[in-house]
XYZ file of C-alpha atoms in Angstrom:
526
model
C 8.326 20.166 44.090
C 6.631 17.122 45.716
C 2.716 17.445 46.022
C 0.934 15.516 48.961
C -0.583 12.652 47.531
C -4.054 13.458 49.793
C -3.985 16.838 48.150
C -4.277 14.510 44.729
C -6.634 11.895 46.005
C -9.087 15.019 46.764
C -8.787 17.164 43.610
C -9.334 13.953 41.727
C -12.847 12.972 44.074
C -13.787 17.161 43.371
C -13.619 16.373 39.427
C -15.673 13.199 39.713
C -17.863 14.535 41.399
C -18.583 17.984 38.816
C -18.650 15.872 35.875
C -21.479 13.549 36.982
C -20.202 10.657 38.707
C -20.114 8.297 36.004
C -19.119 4.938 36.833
C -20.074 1.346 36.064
C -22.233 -0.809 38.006
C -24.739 -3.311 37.481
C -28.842 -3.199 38.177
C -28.709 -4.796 41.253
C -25.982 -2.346 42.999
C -28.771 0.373 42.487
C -31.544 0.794 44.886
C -35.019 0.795 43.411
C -33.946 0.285 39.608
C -35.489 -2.935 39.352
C -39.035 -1.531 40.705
C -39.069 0.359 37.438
C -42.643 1.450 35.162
C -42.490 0.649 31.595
C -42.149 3.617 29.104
C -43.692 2.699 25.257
C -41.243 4.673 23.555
C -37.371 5.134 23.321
C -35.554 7.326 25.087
C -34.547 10.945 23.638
C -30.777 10.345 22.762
C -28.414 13.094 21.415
C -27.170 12.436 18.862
C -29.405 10.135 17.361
C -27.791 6.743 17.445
C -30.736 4.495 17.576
C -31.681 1.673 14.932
C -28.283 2.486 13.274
C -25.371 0.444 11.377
C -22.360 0.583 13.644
C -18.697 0.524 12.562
C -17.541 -2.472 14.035
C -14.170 -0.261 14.644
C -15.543 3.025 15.045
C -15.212 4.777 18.632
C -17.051 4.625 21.297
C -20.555 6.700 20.419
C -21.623 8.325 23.322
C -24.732 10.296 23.993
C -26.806 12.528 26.307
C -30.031 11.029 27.236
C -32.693 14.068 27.045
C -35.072 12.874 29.762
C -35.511 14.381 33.034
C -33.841 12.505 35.687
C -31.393 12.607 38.699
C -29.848 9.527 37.786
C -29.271 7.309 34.667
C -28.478 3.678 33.999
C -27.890 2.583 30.944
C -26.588 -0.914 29.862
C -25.546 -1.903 26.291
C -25.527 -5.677 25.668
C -25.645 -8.536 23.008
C -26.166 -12.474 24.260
C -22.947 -14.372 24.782
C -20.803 -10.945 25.238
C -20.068 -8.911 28.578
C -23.032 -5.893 28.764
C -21.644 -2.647 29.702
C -23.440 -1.068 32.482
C -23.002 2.654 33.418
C -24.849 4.575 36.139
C -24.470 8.305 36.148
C -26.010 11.437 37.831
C -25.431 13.252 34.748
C -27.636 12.288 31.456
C -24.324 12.580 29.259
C -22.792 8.322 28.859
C -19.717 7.817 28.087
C -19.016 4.534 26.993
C -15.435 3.227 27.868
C -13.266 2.329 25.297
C -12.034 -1.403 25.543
C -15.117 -3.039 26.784
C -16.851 -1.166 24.011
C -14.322 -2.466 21.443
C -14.836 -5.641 22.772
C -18.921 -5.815 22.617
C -18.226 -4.432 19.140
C -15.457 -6.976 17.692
C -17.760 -10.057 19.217
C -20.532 -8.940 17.645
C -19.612 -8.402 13.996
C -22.895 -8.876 12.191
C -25.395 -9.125 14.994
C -27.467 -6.579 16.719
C -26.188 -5.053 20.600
C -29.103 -3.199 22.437
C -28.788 -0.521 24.758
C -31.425 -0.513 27.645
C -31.769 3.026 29.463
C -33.174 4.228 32.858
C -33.934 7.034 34.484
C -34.328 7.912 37.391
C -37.246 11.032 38.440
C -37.053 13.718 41.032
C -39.244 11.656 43.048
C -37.572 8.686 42.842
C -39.244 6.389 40.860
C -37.492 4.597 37.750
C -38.744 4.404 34.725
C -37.175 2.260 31.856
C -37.626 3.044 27.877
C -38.227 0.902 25.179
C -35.093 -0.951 24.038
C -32.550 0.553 21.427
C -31.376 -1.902 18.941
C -28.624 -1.511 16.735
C -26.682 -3.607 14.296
C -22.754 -4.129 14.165
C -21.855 -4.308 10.681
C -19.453 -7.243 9.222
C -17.246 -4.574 7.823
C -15.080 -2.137 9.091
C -14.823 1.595 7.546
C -11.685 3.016 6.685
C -10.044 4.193 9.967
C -9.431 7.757 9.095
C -10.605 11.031 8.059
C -9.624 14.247 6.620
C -11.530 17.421 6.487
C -10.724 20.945 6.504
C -12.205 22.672 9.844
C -13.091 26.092 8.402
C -15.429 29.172 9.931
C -19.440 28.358 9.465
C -19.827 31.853 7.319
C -17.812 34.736 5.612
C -14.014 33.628 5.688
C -10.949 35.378 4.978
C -8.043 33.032 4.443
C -8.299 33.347 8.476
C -7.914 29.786 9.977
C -7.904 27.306 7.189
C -6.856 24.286 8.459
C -6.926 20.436 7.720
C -7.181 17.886 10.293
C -7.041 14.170 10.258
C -9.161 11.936 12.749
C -8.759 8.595 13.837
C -12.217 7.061 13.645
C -10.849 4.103 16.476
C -10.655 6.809 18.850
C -11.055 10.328 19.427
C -7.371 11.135 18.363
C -7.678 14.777 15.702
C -3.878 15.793 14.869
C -3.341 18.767 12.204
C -2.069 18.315 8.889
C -2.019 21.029 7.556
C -2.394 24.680 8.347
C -2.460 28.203 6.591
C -1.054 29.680 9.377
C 2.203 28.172 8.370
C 2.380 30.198 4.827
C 0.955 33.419 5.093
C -2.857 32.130 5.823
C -3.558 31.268 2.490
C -6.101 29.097 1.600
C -5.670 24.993 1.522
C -8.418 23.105 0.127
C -9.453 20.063 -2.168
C -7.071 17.166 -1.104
C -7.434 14.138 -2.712
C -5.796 10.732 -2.478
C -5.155 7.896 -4.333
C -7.254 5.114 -4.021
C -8.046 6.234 -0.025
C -4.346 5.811 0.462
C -2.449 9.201 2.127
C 0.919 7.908 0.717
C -0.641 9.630 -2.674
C -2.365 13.002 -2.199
C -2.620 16.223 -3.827
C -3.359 19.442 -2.287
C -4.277 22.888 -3.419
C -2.759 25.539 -2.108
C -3.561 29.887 -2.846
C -0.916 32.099 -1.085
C 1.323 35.088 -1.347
C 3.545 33.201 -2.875
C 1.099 31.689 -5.752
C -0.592 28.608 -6.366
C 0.482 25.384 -6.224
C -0.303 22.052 -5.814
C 1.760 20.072 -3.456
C 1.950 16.866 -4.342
C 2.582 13.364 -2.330
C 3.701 10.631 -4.121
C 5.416 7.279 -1.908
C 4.996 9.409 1.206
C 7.668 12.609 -0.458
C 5.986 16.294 -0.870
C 6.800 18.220 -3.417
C 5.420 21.540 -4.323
C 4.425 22.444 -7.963
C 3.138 25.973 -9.301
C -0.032 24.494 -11.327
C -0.430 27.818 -13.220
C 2.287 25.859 -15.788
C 5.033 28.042 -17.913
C 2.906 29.690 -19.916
C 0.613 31.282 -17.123
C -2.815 31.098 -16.822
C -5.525 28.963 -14.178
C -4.394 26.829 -11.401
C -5.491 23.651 -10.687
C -8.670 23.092 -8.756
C -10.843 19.727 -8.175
C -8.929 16.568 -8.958
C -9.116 12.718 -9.276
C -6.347 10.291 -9.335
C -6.452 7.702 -11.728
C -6.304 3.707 -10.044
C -3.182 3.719 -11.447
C -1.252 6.720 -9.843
C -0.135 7.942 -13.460
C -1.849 10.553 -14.309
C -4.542 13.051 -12.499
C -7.417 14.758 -14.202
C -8.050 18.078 -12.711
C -10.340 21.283 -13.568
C -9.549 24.720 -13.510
C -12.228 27.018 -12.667
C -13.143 30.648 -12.690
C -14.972 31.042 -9.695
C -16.991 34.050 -8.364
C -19.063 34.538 -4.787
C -21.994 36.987 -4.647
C -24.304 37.349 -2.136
C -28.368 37.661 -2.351
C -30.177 40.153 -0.047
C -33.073 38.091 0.782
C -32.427 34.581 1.012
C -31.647 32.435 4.298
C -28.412 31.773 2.523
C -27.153 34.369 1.431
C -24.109 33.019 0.268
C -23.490 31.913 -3.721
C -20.996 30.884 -6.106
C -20.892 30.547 -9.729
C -18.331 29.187 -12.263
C -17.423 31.753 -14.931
C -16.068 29.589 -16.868
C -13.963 25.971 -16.699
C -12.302 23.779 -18.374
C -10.284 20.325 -17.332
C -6.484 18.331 -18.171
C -4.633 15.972 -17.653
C -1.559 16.093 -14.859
C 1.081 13.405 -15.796
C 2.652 12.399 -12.268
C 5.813 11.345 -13.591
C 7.031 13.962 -16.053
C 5.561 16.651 -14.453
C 3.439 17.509 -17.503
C -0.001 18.502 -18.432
C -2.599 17.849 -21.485
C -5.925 19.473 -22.401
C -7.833 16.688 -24.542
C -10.628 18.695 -26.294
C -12.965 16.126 -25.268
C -12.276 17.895 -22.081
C -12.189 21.334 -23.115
C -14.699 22.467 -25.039
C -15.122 26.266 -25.240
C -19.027 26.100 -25.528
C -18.969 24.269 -22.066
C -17.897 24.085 -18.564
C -16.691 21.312 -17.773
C -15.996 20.466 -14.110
C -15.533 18.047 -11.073
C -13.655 15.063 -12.462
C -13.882 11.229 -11.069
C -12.413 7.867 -12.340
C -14.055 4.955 -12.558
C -12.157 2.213 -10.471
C -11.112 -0.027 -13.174
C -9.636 3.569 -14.504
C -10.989 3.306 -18.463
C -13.766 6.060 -18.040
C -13.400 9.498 -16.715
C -17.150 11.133 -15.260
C -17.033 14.616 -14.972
C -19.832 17.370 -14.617
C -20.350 19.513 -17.627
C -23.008 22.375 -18.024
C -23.020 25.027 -21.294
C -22.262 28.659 -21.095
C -24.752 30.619 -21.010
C -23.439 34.324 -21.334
C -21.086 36.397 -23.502
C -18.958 38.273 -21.211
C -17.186 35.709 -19.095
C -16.259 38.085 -16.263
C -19.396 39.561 -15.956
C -21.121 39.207 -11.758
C -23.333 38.188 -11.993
C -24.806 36.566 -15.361
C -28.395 37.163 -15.815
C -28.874 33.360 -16.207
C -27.018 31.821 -13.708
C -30.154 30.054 -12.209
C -30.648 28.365 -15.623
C -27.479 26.541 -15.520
C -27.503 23.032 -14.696
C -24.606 20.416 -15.276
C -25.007 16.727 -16.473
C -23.445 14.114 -15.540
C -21.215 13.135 -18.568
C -18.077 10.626 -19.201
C -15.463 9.478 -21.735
C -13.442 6.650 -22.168
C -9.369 6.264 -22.091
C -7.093 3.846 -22.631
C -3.854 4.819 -20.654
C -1.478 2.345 -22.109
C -2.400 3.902 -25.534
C -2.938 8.060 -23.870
C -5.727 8.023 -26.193
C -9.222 9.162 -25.473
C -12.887 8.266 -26.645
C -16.148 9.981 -27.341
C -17.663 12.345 -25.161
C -21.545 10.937 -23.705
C -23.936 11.396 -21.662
C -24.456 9.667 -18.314
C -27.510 11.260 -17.216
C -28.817 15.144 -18.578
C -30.466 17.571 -16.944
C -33.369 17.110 -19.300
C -33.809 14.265 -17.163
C -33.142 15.126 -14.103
C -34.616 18.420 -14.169
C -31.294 19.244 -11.813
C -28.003 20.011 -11.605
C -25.679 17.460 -11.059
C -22.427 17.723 -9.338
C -20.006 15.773 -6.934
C -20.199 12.406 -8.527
C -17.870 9.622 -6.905
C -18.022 5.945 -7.820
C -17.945 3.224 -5.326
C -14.751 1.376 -5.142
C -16.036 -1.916 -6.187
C -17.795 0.002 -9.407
C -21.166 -1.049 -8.256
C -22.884 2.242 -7.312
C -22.192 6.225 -8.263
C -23.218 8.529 -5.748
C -23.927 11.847 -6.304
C -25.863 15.042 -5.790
C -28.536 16.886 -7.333
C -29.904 20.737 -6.118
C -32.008 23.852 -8.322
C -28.851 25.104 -10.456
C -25.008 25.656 -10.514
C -22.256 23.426 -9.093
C -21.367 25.255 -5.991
C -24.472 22.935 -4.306
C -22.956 23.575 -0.754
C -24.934 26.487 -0.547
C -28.186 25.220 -1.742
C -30.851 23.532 1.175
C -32.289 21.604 -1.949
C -29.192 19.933 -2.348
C -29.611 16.082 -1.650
C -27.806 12.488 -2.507
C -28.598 10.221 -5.186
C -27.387 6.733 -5.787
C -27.008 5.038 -9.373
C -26.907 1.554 -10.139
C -23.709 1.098 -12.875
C -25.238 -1.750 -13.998
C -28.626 -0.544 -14.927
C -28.246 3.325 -14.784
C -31.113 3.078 -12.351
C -31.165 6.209 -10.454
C -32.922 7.316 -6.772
C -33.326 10.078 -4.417
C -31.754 8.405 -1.341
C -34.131 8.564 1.652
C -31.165 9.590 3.912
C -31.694 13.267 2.867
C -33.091 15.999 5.500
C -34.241 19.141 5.112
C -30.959 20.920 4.815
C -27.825 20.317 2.886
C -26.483 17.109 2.126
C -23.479 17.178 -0.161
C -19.957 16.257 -0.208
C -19.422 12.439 0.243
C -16.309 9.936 -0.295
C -16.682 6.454 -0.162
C -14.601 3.507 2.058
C -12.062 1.239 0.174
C -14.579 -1.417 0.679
C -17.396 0.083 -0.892
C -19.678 -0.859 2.703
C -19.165 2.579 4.084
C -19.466 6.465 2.427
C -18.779 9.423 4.596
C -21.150 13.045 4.025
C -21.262 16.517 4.653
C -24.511 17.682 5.985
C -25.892 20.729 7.737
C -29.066 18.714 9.354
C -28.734 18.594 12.898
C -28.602 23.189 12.597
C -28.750 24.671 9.242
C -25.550 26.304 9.198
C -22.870 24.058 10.389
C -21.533 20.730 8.510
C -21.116 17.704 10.081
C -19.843 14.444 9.186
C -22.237 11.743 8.637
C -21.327 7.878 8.113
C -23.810 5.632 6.267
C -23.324 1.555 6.064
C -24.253 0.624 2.173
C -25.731 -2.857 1.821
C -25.675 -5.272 -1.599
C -28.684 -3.331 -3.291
C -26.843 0.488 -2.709
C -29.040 0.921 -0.045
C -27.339 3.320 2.551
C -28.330 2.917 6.278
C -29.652 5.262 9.002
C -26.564 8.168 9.022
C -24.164 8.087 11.913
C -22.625 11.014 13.227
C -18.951 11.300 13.825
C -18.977 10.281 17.808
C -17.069 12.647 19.949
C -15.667 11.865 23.548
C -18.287 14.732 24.788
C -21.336 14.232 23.318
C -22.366 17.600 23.709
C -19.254 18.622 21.809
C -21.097 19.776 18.777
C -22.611 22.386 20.729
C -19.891 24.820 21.226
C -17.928 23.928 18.272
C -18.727 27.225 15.504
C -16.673 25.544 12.383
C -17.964 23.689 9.578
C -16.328 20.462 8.192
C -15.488 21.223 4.717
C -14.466 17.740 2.403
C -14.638 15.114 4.616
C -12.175 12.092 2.734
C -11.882 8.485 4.269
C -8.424 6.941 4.193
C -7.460 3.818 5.050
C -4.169 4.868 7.696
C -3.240 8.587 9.180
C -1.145 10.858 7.104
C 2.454 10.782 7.785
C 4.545 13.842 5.800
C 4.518 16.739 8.404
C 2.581 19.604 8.339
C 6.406 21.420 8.026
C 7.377 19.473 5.196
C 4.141 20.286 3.225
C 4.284 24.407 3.842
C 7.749 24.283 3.011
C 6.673 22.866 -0.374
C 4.357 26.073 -1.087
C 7.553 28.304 -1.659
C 8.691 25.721 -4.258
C 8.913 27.705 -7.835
C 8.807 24.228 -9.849
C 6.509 24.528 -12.652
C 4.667 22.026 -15.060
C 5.989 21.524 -18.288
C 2.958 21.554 -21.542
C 0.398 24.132 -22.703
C -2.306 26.065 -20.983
C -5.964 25.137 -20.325
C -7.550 26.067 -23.303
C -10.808 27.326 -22.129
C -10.793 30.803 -21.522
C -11.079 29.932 -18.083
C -8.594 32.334 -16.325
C -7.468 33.258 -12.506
C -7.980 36.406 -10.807
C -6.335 36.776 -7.570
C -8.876 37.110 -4.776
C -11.598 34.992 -6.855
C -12.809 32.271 -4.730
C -15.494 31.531 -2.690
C -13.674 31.400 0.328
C -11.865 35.494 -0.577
C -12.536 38.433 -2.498
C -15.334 40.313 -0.380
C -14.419 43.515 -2.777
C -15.737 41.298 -5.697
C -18.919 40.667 -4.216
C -21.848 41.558 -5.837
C -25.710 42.020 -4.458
C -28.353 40.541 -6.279
């Protein structure tokens, strides 16, 4: 059927028209703009992308200016490069994509400014003080995976992880529960911020397993190993792609009656191993299993000869008890031991930094690629911090074990956090800009571990945030998109392949139903 090109021409002038009329045009095509009265401030900009470090390959971050106007002009500009100018009856500016990648890849280093107008009822313009940002030397990796997930109570309902090109606004699915029986798929790792390695943790119908990418192949493996017992949970690669420490944890939700979150979770009990990639095998070195302890939330160092993990004693009898009189009290350190992998031999347990201290709990510590800096967070008690408003980042020097509260942190929680391949860039989960909802916030990282102004992940709509009731759940930078198909990895949970070697020998077990993100019928008021 042909359609009359007029009939086109007209429906595309209607759309133009209802979204704003954004188009680009310099000062002098705009009657009155240059007859303008100063404003001493800067504009009000949603999101906030003012005196920031800018990925010098990240999207174009566009923005609704919060003033009152009928018309906007805003133009973005750095000496020597072509400004962009955009004028627009609506306050939302969107930035188009090549000359912004343009302004951004001449600029590498140097600062680009961003002038705005507006335009009052009456017809007078007013101009704000200038925005000045920087463009960073360094790029950040130029993807990211996260799980999208519902803000509150979940039920295996919609569990889904996404990848995002940072370049542009391109989100494709990776994976999704909805292809095995809505299970739930969480805590993917990769090897050295490479998706060619990864390792995925899968609960369904059909068990647990881990599926497991190694040169780009899935394969699915039941982690609960031949002799029964806990299934994998948080895990870190090793630089080498040999083996992969891992914890398994018995985890329990309750909820409190008066508390603006009334969400909480608590570790039972945990212990960690050892996977070995290549003969599917596992170990439990009692450095990393001690039964008076849990031990939890593994990382390698870069160069590979130090595990850090997160370790915090037992403090009750009955380990399936909900909920222990003293879970408040429990706080975990931050704790490592040596390895030597060409030997599989491990050292002495020590202490990185205890709670005596700290006065904290410590939990989610990753080490910057180059081994310079560990970041990590700190809240009241537990290791389930996700929950907790007090939870904030901290950044430690490796070289002098120098430790600080990193003024980045808001009000709410700021927790889960990878880092770039470069060590310039680390990528957080925080619930700042409502209380309830996780976002993804970038931070630049200069040469004394000092992280920058926090960026949020730019959407074509800038108001996009608004509407959008999910919560990103373990944001992980990786340097190029995932390429095995969501199909290939759900066909890998039905695999019955188990793992050769002895159980975790904690008396860390699984239940069925409890995690976090299940069991409402073992939830407990308190």
């Amino acid at each position: 059927m042909k359609i009359n090109s007029g009939i086109i021409i007209l429906i595309s002038l209607i759309i133009v028209l209802i979204s704003g009329a954004v188009s680009c045009s310099s000062s002098n095509d705009i009657p009155g703009l240059n007859n303008y009265v100063t404003e001493d401030r800067a504009p009000n900009m949603r999101p906030d992308y003012t005196g920031i470090v800018i990925p010098p390959n990240i999207a174009p971050l566009n923005f609704i200016i919060e003033e009152t106007g009928i018309q906007y002009y805003v133009k973005i500009q750095s000496p020597g490069s072509k400004s962009i100018d955009i004028s627009s009856k609506s306050p939302k500016i969107i930035i188009p994509m090549k000359p912004w990648k343009n302004l951004l890849g001449e600029n590498r280093g140097k600062n680009i400014d961003i002038d705005t107008y507006v335009k009052k009822p009456d017809g007078s313009w007013i101009r704000f003080k200038r925005v000045t940002n920087t463009v960073a030397n360094e790029n950040i990796d130029g993807h990211l995976v996260y799980r999208l997930i519902n803000s509150l109570h979940n039920l295996y309902i919609n569990i889904n992880i996404y990848q995002r090109n940072l370049e542009n606004y391109d989100q494709s699915l990776v994976l999704s529960n909805n292809s095995f029986e809505n299970g739930c798929v969480n805590c993917h790792t990769f090897l050295n911020n490479s998706p060619d390695n990864m390792f995925v943790h899968i609960r369904a119908k059909s068990g647990n397993k881990m599926i497991l990418v190694k040169d780009g192949i899935a394969k699915g493996i039941d982690s609960r190993t031949n002799m029964g017992g806990a299934p994998m949970s948080y895990s870190s690669w090793h630089p080498t792609g040999k083996i992969i420490a891992f914890s398994s944890n018995k985890v329990r939700q309750f909820f409190h009656r008066y508390r603006e979150e009334v969400r909480d979770v608590i570790d039972l009990d945990s212990g960690m191993g050892i996977y070995y990639v290549d003969s599917n095998t596992i170990s439990t070195p009692p450095q990393l299993t001690n039964p008076d302890r849990m031990e939890t939330l593994p990382t390698w160092s870069p160069d590979g000869k130090y595990l850090y993990f997160c370790s915090a004693p037992i403090l009750w009898e009955d380990r399936n008890k909900l909920v222990p009189e003293r879970y408040k009290e429990v706080k975990y350190e931050l704790m490592r031991v040596s390895y030597d992998i060409d030997a599989d031999t491990w050292g002495i347990v020590e202490t990185v930094l205890s709670t005596k201290e700290t006065g904290l709990t410590i939990t989610f510590p990753r080490i910057s690629p180059d081994g310079k800096f560990l970041l990590f967070c700190m809240a009241e008690y537990g290791c389930f911090t996700i929950f907790q408003p007090s939870t904030d980042l901290y950044m430690m020097d490796m070289n002098t074990g120098e430790y600080e509260r990193l003024k980045i942190n808001s009000k709410e929680t700021d927790s889960w956090h990878s880092w770039s391949s470069n060590s310039k860039w680390f990528v957080f989960s925080t619930k700042r800009l409502d209380g309830v909802h996780a976002r993804p916030h970038f931070c630049y990282v200069n040469e004394k571990g000092e992280p920058s102004k926090p960026v949020l992940l730019p959407q074509k709509d800038p108001a996009f945030y608004d509407s959008l009731n999910k919560t990103y759940n373990l944001p992980e930078l990786i340097t190029k998109p995932v390429k095995v198909t969501g199909r290939k990895l759900a066909a890998e949970v039905y695999s019955d392949k188990k793992i050769n070697g002895v159980d975790i020998t904690t008396a860390a077990t699984e239940i069925p139903g409890d995690q976090p993100w299940m069991s409402p019928g073992d939830a407990r008021l308190r």
